[in-house]
XYZ file of C-alpha atoms in Angstrom:
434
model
C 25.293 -129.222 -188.955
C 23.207 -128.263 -185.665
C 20.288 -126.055 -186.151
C 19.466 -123.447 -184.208
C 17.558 -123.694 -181.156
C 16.369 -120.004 -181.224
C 17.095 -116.765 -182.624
C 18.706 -114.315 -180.575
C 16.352 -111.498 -179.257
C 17.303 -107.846 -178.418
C 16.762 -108.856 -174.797
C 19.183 -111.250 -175.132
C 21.630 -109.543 -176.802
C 21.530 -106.595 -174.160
C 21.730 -109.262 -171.403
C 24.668 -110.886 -172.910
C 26.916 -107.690 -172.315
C 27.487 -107.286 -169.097
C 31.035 -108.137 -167.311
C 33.136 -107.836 -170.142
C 36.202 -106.327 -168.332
C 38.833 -108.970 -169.318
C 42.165 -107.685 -170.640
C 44.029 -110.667 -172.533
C 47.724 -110.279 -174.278
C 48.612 -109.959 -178.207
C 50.370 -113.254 -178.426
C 50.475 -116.464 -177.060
C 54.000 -117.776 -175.108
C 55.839 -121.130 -174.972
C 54.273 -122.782 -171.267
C 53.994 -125.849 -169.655
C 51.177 -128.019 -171.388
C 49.126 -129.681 -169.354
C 47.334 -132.741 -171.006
C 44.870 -135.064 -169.197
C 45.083 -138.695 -169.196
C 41.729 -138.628 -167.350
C 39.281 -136.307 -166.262
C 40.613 -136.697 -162.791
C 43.946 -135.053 -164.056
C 44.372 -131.346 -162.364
C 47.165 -129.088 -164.006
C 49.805 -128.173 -162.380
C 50.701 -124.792 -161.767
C 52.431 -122.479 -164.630
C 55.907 -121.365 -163.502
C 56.126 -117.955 -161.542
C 57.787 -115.226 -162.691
C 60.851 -115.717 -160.349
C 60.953 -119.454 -162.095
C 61.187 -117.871 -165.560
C 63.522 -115.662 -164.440
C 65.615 -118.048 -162.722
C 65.213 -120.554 -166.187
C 66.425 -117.622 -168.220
C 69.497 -117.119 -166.232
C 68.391 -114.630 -163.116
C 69.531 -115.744 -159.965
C 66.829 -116.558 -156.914
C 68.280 -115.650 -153.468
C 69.245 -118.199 -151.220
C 66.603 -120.521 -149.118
C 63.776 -118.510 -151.401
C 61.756 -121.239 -152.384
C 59.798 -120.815 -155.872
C 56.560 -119.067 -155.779
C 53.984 -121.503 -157.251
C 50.645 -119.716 -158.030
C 47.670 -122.029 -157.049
C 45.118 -123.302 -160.154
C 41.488 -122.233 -159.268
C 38.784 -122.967 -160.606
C 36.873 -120.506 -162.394
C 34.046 -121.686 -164.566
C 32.753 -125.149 -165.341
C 29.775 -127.531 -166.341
C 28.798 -130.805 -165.807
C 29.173 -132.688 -168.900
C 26.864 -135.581 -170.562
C 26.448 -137.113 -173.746
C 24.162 -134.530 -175.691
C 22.199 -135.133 -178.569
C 23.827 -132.844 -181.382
C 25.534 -133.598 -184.706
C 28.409 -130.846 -185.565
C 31.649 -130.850 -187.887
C 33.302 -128.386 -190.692
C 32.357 -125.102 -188.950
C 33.263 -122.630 -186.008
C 31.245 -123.066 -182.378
C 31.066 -120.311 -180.405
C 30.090 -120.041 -176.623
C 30.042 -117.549 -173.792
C 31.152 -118.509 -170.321
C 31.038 -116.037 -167.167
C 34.678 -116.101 -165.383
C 33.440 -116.463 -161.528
C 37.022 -115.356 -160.373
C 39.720 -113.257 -162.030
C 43.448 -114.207 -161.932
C 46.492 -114.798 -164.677
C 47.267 -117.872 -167.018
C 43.704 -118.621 -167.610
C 43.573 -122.354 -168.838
C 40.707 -123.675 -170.837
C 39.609 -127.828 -170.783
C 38.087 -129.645 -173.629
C 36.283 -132.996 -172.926
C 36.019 -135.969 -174.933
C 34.855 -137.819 -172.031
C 31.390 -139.474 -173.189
C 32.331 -139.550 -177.274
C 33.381 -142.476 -178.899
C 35.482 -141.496 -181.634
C 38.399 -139.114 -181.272
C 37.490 -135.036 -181.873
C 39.683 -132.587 -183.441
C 39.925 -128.960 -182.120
C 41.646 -126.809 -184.460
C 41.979 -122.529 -184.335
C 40.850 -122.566 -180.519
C 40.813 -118.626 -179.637
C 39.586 -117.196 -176.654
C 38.246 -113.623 -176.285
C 35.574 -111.173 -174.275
C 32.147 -110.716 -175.776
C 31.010 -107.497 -176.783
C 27.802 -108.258 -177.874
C 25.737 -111.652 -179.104
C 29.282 -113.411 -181.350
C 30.663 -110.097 -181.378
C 34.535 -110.264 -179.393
C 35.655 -106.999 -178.421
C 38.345 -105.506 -180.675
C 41.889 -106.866 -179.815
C 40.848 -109.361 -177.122
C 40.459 -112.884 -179.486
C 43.509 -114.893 -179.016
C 44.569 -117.997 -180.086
C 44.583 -120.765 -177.524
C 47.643 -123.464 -177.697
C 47.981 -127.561 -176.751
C 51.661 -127.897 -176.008
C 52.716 -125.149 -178.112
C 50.091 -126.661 -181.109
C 47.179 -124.407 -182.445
C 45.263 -127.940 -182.742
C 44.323 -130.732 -180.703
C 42.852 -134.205 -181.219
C 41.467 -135.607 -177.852
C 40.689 -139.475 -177.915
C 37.418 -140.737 -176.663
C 37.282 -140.645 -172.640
C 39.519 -138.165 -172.450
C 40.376 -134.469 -171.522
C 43.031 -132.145 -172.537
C 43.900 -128.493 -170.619
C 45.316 -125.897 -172.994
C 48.490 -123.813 -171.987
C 48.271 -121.296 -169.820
C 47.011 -118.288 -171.506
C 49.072 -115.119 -170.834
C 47.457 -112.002 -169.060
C 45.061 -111.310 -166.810
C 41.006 -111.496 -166.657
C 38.474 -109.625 -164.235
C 35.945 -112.186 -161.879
C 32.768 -111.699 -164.096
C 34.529 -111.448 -167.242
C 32.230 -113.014 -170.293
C 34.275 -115.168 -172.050
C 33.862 -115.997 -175.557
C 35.504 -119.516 -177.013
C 36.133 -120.823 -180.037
C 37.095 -123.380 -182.153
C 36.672 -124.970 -185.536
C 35.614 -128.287 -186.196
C 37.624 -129.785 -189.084
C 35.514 -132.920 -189.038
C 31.662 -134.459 -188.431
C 31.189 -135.318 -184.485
C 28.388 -137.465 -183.618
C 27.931 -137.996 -179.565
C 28.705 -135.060 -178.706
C 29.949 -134.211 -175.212
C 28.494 -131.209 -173.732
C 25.592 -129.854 -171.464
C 22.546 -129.634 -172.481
C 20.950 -126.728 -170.799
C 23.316 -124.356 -170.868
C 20.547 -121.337 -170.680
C 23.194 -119.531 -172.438
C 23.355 -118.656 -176.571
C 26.041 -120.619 -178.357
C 27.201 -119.663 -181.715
C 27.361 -121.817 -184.730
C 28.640 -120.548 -187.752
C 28.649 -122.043 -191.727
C 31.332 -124.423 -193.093
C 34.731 -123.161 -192.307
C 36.886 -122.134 -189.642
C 35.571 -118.348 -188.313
C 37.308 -119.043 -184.940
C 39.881 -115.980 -185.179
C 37.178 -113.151 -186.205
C 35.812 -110.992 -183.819
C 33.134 -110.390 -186.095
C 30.019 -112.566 -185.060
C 28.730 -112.012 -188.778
C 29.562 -115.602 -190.012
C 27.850 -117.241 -187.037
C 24.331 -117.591 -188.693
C 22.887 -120.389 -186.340
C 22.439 -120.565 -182.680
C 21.712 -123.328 -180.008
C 21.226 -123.305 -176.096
C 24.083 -126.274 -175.120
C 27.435 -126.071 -174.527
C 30.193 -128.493 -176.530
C 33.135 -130.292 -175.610
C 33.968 -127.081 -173.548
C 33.605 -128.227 -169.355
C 36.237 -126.123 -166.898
C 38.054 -122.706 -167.224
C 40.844 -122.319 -164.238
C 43.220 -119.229 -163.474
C 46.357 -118.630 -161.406
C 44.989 -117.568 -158.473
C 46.751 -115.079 -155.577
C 46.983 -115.649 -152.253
C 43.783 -113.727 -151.808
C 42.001 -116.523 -153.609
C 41.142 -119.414 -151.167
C 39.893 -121.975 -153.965
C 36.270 -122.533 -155.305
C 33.191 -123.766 -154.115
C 30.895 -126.227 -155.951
C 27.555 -126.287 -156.328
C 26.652 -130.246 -156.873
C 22.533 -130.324 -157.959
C 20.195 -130.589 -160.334
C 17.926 -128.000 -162.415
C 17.450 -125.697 -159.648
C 21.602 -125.378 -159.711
C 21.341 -125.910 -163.095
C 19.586 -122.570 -163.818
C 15.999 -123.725 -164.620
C 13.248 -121.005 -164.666
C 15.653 -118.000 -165.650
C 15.668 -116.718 -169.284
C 18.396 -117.473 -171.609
C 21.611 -114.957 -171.314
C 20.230 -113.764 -167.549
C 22.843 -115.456 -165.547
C 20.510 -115.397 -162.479
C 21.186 -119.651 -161.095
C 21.808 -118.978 -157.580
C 25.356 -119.283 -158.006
C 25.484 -116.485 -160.194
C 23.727 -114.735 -157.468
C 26.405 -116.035 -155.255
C 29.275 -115.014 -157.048
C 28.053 -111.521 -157.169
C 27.825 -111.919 -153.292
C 31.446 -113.076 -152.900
C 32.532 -110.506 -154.984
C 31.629 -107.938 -152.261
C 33.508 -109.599 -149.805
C 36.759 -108.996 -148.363
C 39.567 -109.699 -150.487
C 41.193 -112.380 -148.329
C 37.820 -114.268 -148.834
C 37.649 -114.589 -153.064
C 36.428 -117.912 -154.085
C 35.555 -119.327 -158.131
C 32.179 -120.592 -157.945
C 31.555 -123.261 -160.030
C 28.461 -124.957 -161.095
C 27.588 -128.369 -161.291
C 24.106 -128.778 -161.853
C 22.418 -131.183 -164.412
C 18.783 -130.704 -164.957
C 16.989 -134.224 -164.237
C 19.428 -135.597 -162.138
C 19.304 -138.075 -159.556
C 21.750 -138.371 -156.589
C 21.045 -142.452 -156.242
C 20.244 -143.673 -159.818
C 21.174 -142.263 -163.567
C 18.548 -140.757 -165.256
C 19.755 -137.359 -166.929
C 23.315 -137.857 -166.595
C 24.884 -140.403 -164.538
C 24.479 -140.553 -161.207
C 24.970 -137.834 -158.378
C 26.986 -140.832 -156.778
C 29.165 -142.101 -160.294
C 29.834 -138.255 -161.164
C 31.018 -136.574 -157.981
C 34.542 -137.210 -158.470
C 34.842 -135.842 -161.874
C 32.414 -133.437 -161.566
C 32.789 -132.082 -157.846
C 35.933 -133.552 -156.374
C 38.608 -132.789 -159.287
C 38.111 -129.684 -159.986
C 40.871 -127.400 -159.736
C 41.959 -125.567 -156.289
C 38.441 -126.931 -154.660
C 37.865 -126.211 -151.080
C 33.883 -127.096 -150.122
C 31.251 -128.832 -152.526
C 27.528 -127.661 -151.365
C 25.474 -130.864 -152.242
C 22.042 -129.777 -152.750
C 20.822 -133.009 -155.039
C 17.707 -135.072 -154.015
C 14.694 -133.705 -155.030
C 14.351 -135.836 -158.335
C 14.727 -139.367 -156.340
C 12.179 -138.655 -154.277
C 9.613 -136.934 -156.898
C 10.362 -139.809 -159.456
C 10.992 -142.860 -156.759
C 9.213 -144.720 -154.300
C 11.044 -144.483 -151.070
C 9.520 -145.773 -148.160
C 12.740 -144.958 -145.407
C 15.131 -142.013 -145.892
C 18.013 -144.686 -145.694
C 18.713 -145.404 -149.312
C 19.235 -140.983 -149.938
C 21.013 -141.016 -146.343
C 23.476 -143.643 -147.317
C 24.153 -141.335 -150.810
C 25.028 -138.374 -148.781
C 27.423 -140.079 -146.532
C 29.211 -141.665 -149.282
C 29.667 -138.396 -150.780
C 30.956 -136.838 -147.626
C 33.198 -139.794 -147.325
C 35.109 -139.096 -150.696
C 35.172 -135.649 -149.808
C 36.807 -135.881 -146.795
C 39.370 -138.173 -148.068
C 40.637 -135.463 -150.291
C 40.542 -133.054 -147.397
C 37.234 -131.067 -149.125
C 34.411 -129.616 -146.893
C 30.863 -131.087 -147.311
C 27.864 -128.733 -147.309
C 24.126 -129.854 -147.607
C 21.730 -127.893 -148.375
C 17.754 -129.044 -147.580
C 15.383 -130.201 -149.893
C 12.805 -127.501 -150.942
C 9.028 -127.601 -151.356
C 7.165 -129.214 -154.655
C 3.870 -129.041 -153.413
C 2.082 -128.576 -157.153
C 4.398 -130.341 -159.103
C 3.161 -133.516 -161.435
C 4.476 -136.245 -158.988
C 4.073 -134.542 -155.231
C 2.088 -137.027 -153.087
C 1.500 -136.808 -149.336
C 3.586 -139.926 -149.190
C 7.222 -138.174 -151.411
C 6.408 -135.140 -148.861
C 6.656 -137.318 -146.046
C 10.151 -138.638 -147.293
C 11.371 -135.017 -148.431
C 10.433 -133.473 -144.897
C 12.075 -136.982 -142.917
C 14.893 -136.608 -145.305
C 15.392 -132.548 -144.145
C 15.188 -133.236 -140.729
C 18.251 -135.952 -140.692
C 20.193 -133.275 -142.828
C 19.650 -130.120 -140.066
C 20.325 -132.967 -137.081
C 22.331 -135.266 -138.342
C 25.481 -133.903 -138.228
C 27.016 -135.621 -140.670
C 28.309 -133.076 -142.474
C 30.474 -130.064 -142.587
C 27.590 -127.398 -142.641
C 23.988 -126.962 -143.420
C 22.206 -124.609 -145.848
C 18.796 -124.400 -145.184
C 17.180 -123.672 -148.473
C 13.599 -125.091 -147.468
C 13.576 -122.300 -144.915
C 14.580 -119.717 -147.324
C 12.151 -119.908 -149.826
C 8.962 -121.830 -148.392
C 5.770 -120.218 -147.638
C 5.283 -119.881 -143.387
C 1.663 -120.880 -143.746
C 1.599 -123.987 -145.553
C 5.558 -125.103 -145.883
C 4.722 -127.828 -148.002
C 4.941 -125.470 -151.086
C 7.288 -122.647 -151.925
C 6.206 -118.984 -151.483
C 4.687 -117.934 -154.477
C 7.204 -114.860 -154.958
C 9.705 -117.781 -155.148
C 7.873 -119.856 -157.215
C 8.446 -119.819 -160.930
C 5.135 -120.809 -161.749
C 5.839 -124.823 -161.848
C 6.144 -124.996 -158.014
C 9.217 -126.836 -158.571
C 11.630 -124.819 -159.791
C 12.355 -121.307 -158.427
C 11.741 -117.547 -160.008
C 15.130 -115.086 -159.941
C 13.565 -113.793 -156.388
C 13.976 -117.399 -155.002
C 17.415 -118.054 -157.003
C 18.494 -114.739 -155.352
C 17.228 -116.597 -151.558
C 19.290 -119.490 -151.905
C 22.354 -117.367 -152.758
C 21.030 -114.645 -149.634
C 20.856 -118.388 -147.456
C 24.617 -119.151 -147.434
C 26.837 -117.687 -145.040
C 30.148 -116.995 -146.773
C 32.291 -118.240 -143.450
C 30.928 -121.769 -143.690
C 32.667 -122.370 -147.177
């Protein structure tokens, strides 16, 4: 059974409150179940209303075509192999809805395990406090019609759509019990967010969080949470990076990575502009070589490419080649970001790129890696290779000595950012160019 990482503080538990505004039905419906051979496999859209209406004998007027509501995505992370040991008891975890809609869909991943896993009880509700689910919102989550699922090793399943409606910044709270022992787990490891682990048995339908008794900091199995969309929704951006997307620097529970930040931002906008923002980001990872996770390169696809109702990936990934490499030419990193763009643009996705930003003060910064980092920024603003640039050096270096970020950005490592310089990148991206 996995220990805890922590306890959970008061400060956490107050932080862990905010945007539960979901509103989810009293019981689940027969829909069409959506399993994935792959993790490239996107689901296809639940029927509309005028389908169901037409399948239980309504009539749809002449030359109507069907209404099919679009899958966005709303929620995801990138997924690994994580060092964690689970089986005969209930996991827990919150996950902040970027973008509201109807038949929310939840995916479980078996992608890096080795043996098959067995999800049984999965319920889905909105968190009211630390484990606690807000009275009347935990509902049971079904696999073509089954309450269980077993998903083979390398694999991916998407639940059935889940009937009702949740709010854009709704805090999600899933679970499921683990009948048996999973070693290799597949998951993310720095989830800066409190998961819930509870003794043996299967807790997954309380909305009591009183028989969750430990508590970790990674997420399991769970990677992607998509919703029926309107036409107001234009699709989702991704945010493709490393720690700095990943969340690094912010306490547990904040939900201040510059994508949150972002999503707040987009929420303000004008309704014909909603987007899911969706995050990406795996602390220690390298765009040319594996190191935490694979590859920037091997993961895009899966992680970037596939996911549902995607419209523009901002590829802000670098910084850890150069600060752990030995590059003497830009080339190697230039030829990474063009591949990228070219599988992008074959599926008809925008490319954004954001610049590389100061680590003046870190461990590994030389005068030599600086050279590469500011050669590197230069081909991204002038290159034009891409769809867009974000420049996220500019945003958050200091003006007198750009080599290193300004210290209100700096979260004390000079590598990572503080919330002020989370907030900057988010304050750096023009809404119109996604």
């Amino acid at each position: 059974m996995a220990r805890p990482a922590h306890r959970l503080t008061m400060a956490a538990l107050a932080l862990a409150v905010g945007g539960a505004t979901a509103a989810l039905p009293t019981t689940p419906v027969h829909a069409e179940s959506l399993t994935a051979a792959s993790t490239a496999t996107t689901p296809r859209p639940h029927p509309s209303s005028a389908a169901r209406g037409a399948a239980a004998g309504g009539e749809r007027p002449r030359n109507e075509a069907p209404v099919r509501p679009r899958l966005v995505g709303s929620w995801t992370t990138s997924a690994d192999r994580i060092t964690a040991a689970l089986g005969g008891q209930t996991v827990r975890m919150v996950v902040r809805a970027s973008i509201g809609g109807t038949g929310m869909r939840l995916r479980l991943s078996n992608v890096f395990g080795t043996a098959p896993v067995t999800f049984a009880s999965v319920h889905v509700g909105v968190q009211a406090y630390g484990a606690e689910i807000l009275t009347g919102t935990n509902r049971p989550v079904t696999f073509r019609t089954r309450t269980s699922v077993k998903v083979p090793p390398g694999q991916a399943v998407w639940s059935d759509p889940i009937p009702g409606r949740i709010a854009g910044g709704s805090a999600l709270v899933v679970s499921f019990h683990l009948p048996g022992t999973v070693r290799g787990v597949t998951g993310h490891e720095r989830a800066y967010s409190t998961t819930y682990l509870s003794d043996p048995g299967d807790h997954a339908a309380e909305e009591s969080g009183e028989g969750f008794t430990y508590t970790s900091t990674q997420w399991y199995f769970l990677d992607r949470v998509a919703v029926e969309a309107g036409a107001a929704t234009v699709g989702s951006v991704v945010a493709f990076g490393d720690s700095i997307t990943d969340g690094a620097g912010q306490a547990v529970d904040a939900n201040r990575r510059w994508t949150d930040y972002l999503r707040q931002r987009l929420a303000d906008q004008s309704p014909s502009r909603r987007m899911g923002v969706l995050n990406a980001g795996i602390a220690g990872n390298r765009l040319l070589h594996p190191n935490v996770g694979p590859s920037g390169l091997s993961r895009f696809y899966r992680d970037a490419l596939s996911q549902p109702g995607v419209r523009t990936v901002v590829v802000y990934e670098g910084i850890n080649d150069i600060a752990r490499g030995e590059y003497t030419s830009i080339k190697p990193l230039a030829y990474g970001y063009k591949r990228l763009i070219r599988e992008a643009h074959a599926r008809k996705v925008k490319v954004l790129v954001a610049t590389l930003t100061p680590f003046y003060g870190w461990g590994t910064w030389t005068p030599e890696r600086e050279e590469i980092r500011q050669r590197l920024n230069t081909w991204i603003r002038t290159s034009r290779a891409f769809d867009g640039v974000l420049d996220f050096d500019r945003a958050v270096r200091d003006p007198e000595f750009p080599e290193q970020l300004a210290l209100p950005y700096d979260s004390g490592d000079h590598l990572h950012l503080s919330d002020a310089g989370r907030r900057a990148l988010a304050e750096a991206v023009n809404p119109r160019m996604l």
